[in-house]
XYZ file of C-alpha atoms in Angstrom:
403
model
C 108.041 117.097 61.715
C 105.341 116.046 60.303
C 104.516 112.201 59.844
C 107.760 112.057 62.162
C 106.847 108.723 64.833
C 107.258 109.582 68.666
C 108.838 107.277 70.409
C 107.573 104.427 72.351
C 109.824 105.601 75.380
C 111.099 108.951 76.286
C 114.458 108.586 78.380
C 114.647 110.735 81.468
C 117.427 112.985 81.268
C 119.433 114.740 84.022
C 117.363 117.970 85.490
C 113.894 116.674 84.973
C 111.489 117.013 87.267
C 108.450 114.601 88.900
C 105.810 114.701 85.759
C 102.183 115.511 86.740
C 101.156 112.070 86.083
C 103.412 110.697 88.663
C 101.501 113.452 91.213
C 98.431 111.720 90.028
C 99.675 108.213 90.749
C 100.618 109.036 94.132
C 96.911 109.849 95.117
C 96.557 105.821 95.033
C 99.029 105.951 98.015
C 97.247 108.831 99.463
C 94.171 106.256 99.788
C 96.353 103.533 100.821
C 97.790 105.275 104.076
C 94.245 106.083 104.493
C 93.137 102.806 104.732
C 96.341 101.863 106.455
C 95.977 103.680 108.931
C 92.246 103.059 109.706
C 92.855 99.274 109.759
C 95.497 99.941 112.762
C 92.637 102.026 114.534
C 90.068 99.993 114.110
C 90.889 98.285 116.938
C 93.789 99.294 118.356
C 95.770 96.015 118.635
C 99.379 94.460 118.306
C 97.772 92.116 115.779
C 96.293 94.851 113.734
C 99.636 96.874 113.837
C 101.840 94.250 112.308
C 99.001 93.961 109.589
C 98.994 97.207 109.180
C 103.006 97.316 108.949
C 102.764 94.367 106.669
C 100.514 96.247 104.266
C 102.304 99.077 104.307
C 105.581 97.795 103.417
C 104.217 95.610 100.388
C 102.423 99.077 99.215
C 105.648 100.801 99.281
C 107.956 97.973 97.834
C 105.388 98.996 95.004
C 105.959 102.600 95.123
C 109.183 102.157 95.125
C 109.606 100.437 91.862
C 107.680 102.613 90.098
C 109.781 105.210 91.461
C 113.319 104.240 89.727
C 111.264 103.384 86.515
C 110.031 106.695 86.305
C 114.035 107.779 86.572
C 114.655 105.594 83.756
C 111.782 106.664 81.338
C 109.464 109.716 81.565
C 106.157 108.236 83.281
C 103.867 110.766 80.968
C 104.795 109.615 77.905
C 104.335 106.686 75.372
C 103.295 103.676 76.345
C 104.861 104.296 79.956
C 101.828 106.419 80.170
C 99.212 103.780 79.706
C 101.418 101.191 82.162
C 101.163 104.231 84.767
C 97.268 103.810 84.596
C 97.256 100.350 84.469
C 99.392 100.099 87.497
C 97.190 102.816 89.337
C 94.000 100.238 88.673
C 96.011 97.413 89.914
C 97.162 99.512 93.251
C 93.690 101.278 93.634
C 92.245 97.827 93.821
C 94.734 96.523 96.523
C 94.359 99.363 98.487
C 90.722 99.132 98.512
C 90.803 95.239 99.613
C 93.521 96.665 102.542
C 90.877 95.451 105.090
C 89.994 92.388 103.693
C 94.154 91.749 103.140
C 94.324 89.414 105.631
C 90.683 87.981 106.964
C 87.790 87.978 103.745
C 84.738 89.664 104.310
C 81.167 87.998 104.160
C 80.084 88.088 100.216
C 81.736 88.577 97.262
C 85.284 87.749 96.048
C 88.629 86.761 98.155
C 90.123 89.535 99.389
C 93.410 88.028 100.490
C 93.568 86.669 96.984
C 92.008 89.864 95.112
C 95.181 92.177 97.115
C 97.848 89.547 95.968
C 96.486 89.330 92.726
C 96.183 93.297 92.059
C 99.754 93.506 93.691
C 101.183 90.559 91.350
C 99.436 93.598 88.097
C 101.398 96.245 89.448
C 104.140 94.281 89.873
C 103.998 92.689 86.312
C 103.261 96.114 84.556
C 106.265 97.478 86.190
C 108.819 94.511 84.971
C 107.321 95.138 81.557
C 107.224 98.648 81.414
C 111.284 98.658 83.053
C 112.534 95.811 80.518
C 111.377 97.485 76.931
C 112.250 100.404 78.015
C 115.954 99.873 78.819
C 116.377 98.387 75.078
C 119.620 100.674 74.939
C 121.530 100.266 77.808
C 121.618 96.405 78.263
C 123.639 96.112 81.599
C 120.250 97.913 82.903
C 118.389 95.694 81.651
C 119.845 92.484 82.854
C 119.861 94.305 86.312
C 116.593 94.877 85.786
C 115.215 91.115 84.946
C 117.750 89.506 87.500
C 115.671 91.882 89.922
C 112.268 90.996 88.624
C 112.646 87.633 88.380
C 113.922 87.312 92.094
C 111.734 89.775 93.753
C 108.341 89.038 92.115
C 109.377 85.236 92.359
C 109.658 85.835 95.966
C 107.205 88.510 97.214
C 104.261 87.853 94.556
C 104.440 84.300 94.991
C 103.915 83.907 98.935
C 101.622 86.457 99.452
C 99.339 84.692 96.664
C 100.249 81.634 99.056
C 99.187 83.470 101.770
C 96.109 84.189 100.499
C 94.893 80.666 101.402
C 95.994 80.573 104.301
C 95.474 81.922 107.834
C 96.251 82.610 111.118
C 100.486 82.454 112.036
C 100.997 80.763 108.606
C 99.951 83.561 107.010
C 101.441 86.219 108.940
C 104.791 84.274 108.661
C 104.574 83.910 104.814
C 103.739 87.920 104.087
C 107.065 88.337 106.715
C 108.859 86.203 104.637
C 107.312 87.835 101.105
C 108.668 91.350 102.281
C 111.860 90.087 103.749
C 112.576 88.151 100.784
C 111.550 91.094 98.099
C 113.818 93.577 100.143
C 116.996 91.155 100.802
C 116.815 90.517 96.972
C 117.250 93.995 96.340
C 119.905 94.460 98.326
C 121.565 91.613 96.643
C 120.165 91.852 93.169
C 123.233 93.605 92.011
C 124.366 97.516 91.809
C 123.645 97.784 87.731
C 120.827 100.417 88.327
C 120.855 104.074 86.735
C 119.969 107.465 88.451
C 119.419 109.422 85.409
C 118.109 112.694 86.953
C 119.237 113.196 90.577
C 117.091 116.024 91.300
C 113.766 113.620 89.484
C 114.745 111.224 92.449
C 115.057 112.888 95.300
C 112.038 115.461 94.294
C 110.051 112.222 94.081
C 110.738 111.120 97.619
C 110.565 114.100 99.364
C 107.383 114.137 97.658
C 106.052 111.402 99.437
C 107.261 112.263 102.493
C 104.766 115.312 102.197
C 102.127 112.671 101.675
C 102.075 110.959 104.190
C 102.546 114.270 106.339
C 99.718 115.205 104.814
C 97.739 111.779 106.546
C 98.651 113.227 110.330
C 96.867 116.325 109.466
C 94.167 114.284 108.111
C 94.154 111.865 110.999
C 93.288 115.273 112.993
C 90.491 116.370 111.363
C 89.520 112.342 111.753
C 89.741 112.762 115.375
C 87.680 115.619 115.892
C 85.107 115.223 113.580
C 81.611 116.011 114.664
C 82.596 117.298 117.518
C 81.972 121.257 118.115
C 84.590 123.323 118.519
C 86.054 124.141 121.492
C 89.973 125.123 123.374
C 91.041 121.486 123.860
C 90.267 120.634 119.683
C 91.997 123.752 119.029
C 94.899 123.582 121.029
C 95.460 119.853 120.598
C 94.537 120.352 116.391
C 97.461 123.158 116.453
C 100.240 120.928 118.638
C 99.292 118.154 115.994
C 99.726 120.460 112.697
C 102.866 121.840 114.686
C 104.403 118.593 115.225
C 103.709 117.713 111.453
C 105.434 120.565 110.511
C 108.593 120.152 112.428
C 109.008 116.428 110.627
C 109.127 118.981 107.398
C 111.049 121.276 109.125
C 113.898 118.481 110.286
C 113.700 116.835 106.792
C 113.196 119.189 104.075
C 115.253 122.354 105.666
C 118.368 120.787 105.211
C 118.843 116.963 105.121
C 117.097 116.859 101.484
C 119.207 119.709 99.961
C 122.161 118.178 101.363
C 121.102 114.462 100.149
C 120.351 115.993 96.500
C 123.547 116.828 96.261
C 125.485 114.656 97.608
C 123.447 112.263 95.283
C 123.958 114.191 91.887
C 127.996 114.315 92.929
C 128.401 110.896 93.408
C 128.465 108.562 90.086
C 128.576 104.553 89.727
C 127.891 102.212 92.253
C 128.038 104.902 94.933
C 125.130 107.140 93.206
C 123.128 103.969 93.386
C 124.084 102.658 96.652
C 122.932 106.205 97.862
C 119.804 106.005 95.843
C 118.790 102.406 96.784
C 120.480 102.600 100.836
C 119.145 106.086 101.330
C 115.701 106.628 99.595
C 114.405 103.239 98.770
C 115.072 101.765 102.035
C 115.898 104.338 104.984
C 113.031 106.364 103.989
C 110.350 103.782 104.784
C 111.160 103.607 108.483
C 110.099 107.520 108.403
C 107.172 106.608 106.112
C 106.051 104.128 108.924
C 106.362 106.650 111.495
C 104.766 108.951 110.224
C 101.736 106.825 109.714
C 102.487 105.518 113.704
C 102.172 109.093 114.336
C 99.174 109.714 112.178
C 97.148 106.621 114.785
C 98.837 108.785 118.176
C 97.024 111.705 116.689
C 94.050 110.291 116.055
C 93.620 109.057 119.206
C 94.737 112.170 121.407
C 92.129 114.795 119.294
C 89.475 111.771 119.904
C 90.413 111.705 123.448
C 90.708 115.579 124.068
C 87.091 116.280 122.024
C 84.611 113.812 123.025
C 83.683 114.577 126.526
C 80.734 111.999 126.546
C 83.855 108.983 127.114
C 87.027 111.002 128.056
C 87.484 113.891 130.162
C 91.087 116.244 129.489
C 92.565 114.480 132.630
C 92.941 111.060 130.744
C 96.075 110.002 129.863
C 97.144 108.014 126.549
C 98.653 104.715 127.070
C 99.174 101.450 125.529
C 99.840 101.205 121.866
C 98.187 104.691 120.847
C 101.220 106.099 123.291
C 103.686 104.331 121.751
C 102.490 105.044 118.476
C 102.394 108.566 118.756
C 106.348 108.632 120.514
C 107.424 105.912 118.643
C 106.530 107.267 115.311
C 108.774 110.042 115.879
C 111.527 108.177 116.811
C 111.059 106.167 114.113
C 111.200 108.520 111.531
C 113.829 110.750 113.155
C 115.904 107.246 113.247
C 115.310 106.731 109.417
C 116.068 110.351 108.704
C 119.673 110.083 110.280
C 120.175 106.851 108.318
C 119.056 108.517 105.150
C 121.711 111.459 105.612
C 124.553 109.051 106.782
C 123.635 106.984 103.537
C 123.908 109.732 101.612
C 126.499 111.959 103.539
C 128.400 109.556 105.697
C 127.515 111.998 108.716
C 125.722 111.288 111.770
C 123.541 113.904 112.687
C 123.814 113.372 116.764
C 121.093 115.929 117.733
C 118.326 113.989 115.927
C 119.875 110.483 118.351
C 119.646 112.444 121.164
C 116.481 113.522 120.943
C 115.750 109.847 119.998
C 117.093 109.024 123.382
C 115.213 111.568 124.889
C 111.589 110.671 123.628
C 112.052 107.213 124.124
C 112.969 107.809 127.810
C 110.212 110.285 128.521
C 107.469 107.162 127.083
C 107.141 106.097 130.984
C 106.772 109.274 132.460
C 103.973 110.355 129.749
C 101.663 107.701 130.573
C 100.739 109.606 133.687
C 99.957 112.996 131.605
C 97.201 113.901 130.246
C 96.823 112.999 126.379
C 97.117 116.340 125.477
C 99.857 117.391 127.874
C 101.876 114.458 126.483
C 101.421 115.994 122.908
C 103.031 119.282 124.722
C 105.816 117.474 125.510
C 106.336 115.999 121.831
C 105.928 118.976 120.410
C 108.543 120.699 122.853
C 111.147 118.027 122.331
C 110.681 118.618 118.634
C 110.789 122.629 118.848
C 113.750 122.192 120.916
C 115.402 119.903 118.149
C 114.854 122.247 115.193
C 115.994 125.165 116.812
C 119.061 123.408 118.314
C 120.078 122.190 114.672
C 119.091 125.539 112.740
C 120.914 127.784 114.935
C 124.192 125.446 115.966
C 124.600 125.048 111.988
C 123.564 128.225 110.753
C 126.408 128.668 108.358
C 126.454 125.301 107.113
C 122.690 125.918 106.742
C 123.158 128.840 104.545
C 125.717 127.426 102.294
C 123.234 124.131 101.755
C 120.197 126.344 101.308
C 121.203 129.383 99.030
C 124.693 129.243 98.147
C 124.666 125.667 96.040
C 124.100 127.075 92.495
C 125.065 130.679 92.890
């Protein structure tokens, strides 16, 4: 109608979808694993590691909240809209000052202080954004300020702490910042709505293609300005393959099956699934994947530049471990996510946990790319176990829900 007044906020309603501008938001976090990742590279040390596993796990306690707001209230329009671009600023600004996070750079401004700061925006848009626009459903919104008030109390304020500080302080107090934000949640209360199931699992599975999508960058990273040759092909395809089964083992089944399980449930255990499931198990796959993202990197730069490896070196140390452990790791948060949201263990994925973890020691004396062979292998060996052990199951999950 004409003259008619839109509303400030636009409730999300069971069905929707992930909006475009919630696509576009995401590219921030596209950056940030970039940076992430470099920072763990660059060198390759235990200290830079936990940084990087710090950073990472403040970045997605953002993501996260942003993620259930958008459930609440469309993220493309009203003023939600113009908090989503604030917020992006804020986030675009931490994630550029991920390398000066913990130690400040020569010149200019803090960076320790600038990355707390820019958090503490995001942070402080969301709480905004998440209170006025729960004005009709007031057990929401005291869930969400008892939430806010806790969690940015606790995370915001130490890591601004933390920004004058250095050395094992510091490193202590952004522990106790991410421990404290993620405790809180879990004890914050169970008052939370899942207004679209399909919105909320579409938006995680979502960024689980993301950061998929930084181990196939982490390739090209690897190999780049290097010529061609067997060894960058070979080891560029065993890379993209191993990607792809991490899609394979998530999105073939355990999604579909999560989804629903997730838009049958209702109360506390929709949310428990929600918050148990997506919010927390899936940042142990998020990790990694970005773990694997840093094996990657270094077996393609191994395997293409002949000037300071030959093809008979072997990976070891910390890019080893990264590139095994990553996979463990996620396929350890992927069977917590489906017994979250399930209550059933998926025993192939532990065994091949067992499995990968055991065959760490003997890799060490491969050669880098041989022990990418054997990754890849264990993984192949995995998917096909589960998609041809479960076929019927499969089916039924994959084309007969909805029929």
């Amino acid at each position: 109608m004409i003259g008619s007044k839109r509303p400030r906020f636009q409730p999300m309603v069971e069905g929707s979808s992930v909006t475009q501008l919630e696509l576009f938001f995401d590219l921030v976090l596209v950056f940030a694993f970039t940076m992430v990742t470099a920072i763990a590279a660059t060198p390759t040390s235990a200290q830079n590691i936990l940084r990087s596993l710090l950073v990472l796990a403040v970045m997605w306690w953002a993501w996260i909240a942003y993620s259930w707001l958008a459930n609440t209230v469309r993220a493309d329009e009203g003023i939600t809209r113009v908090a989503m671009f604030v917020a992006m600023g804020g986030a675009f600004i931490a994630a550029l000052t991920i390398p000066e996070a913990f130690q400040d750079a020569p010149g200019g401004w803090s960076g320790p202080l600038v990355f707390a700061l820019a958090y503490l925006v995001v942070r402080l848009v969301h709480l905004g954004v998440y209170l006025m626009g729960t004005g009709d459903d007031p057990a929401l919104r005291a869930q969400v300020g008892k939430w806010g008030i806790g969690s940015i109390g606790i995370g915001t304020t130490l890591l601004i702490i933390a920004a004058m500080t250095h050395g094992t302080v510091q490193i202590g107090l952004w522990i106790a910042a991410i421990a404290g934000d993620m405790l809180w949640t879990m004890v914050a209360g169970l008052q939370w709505r899942v207004r679209s199931p399909r919105h909320f699992s579409e938006r995680y599975g979502l960024i689980i293609i993301v950061a998929l999508g930084e181990s196939i960058v982490s390739i090209g990273i690897g190999v780049s300005g290097q010529p061609i040759s067997w060894p960058i092909t070979v080891g560029s395809l065993l890379g993209l393959a191993v990607s792809g089964l991490l899609w394979w083992s998530y999105f073939d089944v355990a999604a579909l099956s999560a989804e629903h399980a997730l838009a049958r449930a209702t109360g506390e255990r929709q949310v428990r699934i929600a918050r148990d499931g997506y919010t927390y198990w899936h940042f142990p796959m998020i990790v990694g994947i970005i773990g694997l993202s840093l094996g990657l990197k270094k077996v393609l730069s191994y395997v293409s530049d002949a000037t300071h490896h030959s093809l008979t070196d072997a990976l070891y140390g910390i890019p080893l471990y990264a590139l095994y452990g990553g996979v463990v790791l996620y396929l350890t948060g992927l069977v917590g996510f489906k017994y979250a949201a399930t209550g059933r263990i998926t025993r192939s994925h532990l065994v091949a946990v067992v499995v990968l973890l055991a065959l760490v020691a003997p890799a060490t004396a491969l050669p880098a790319l041989a022990a990418l062979a054997v990754l890849c292998a264990v993984l192949i060996a995995l998917v096909g176990w589960d998609t041809v052990r479960d076929a019927r199951g499969r089916e039924q999950i994959r084309h007969a829900h909805g029929s």
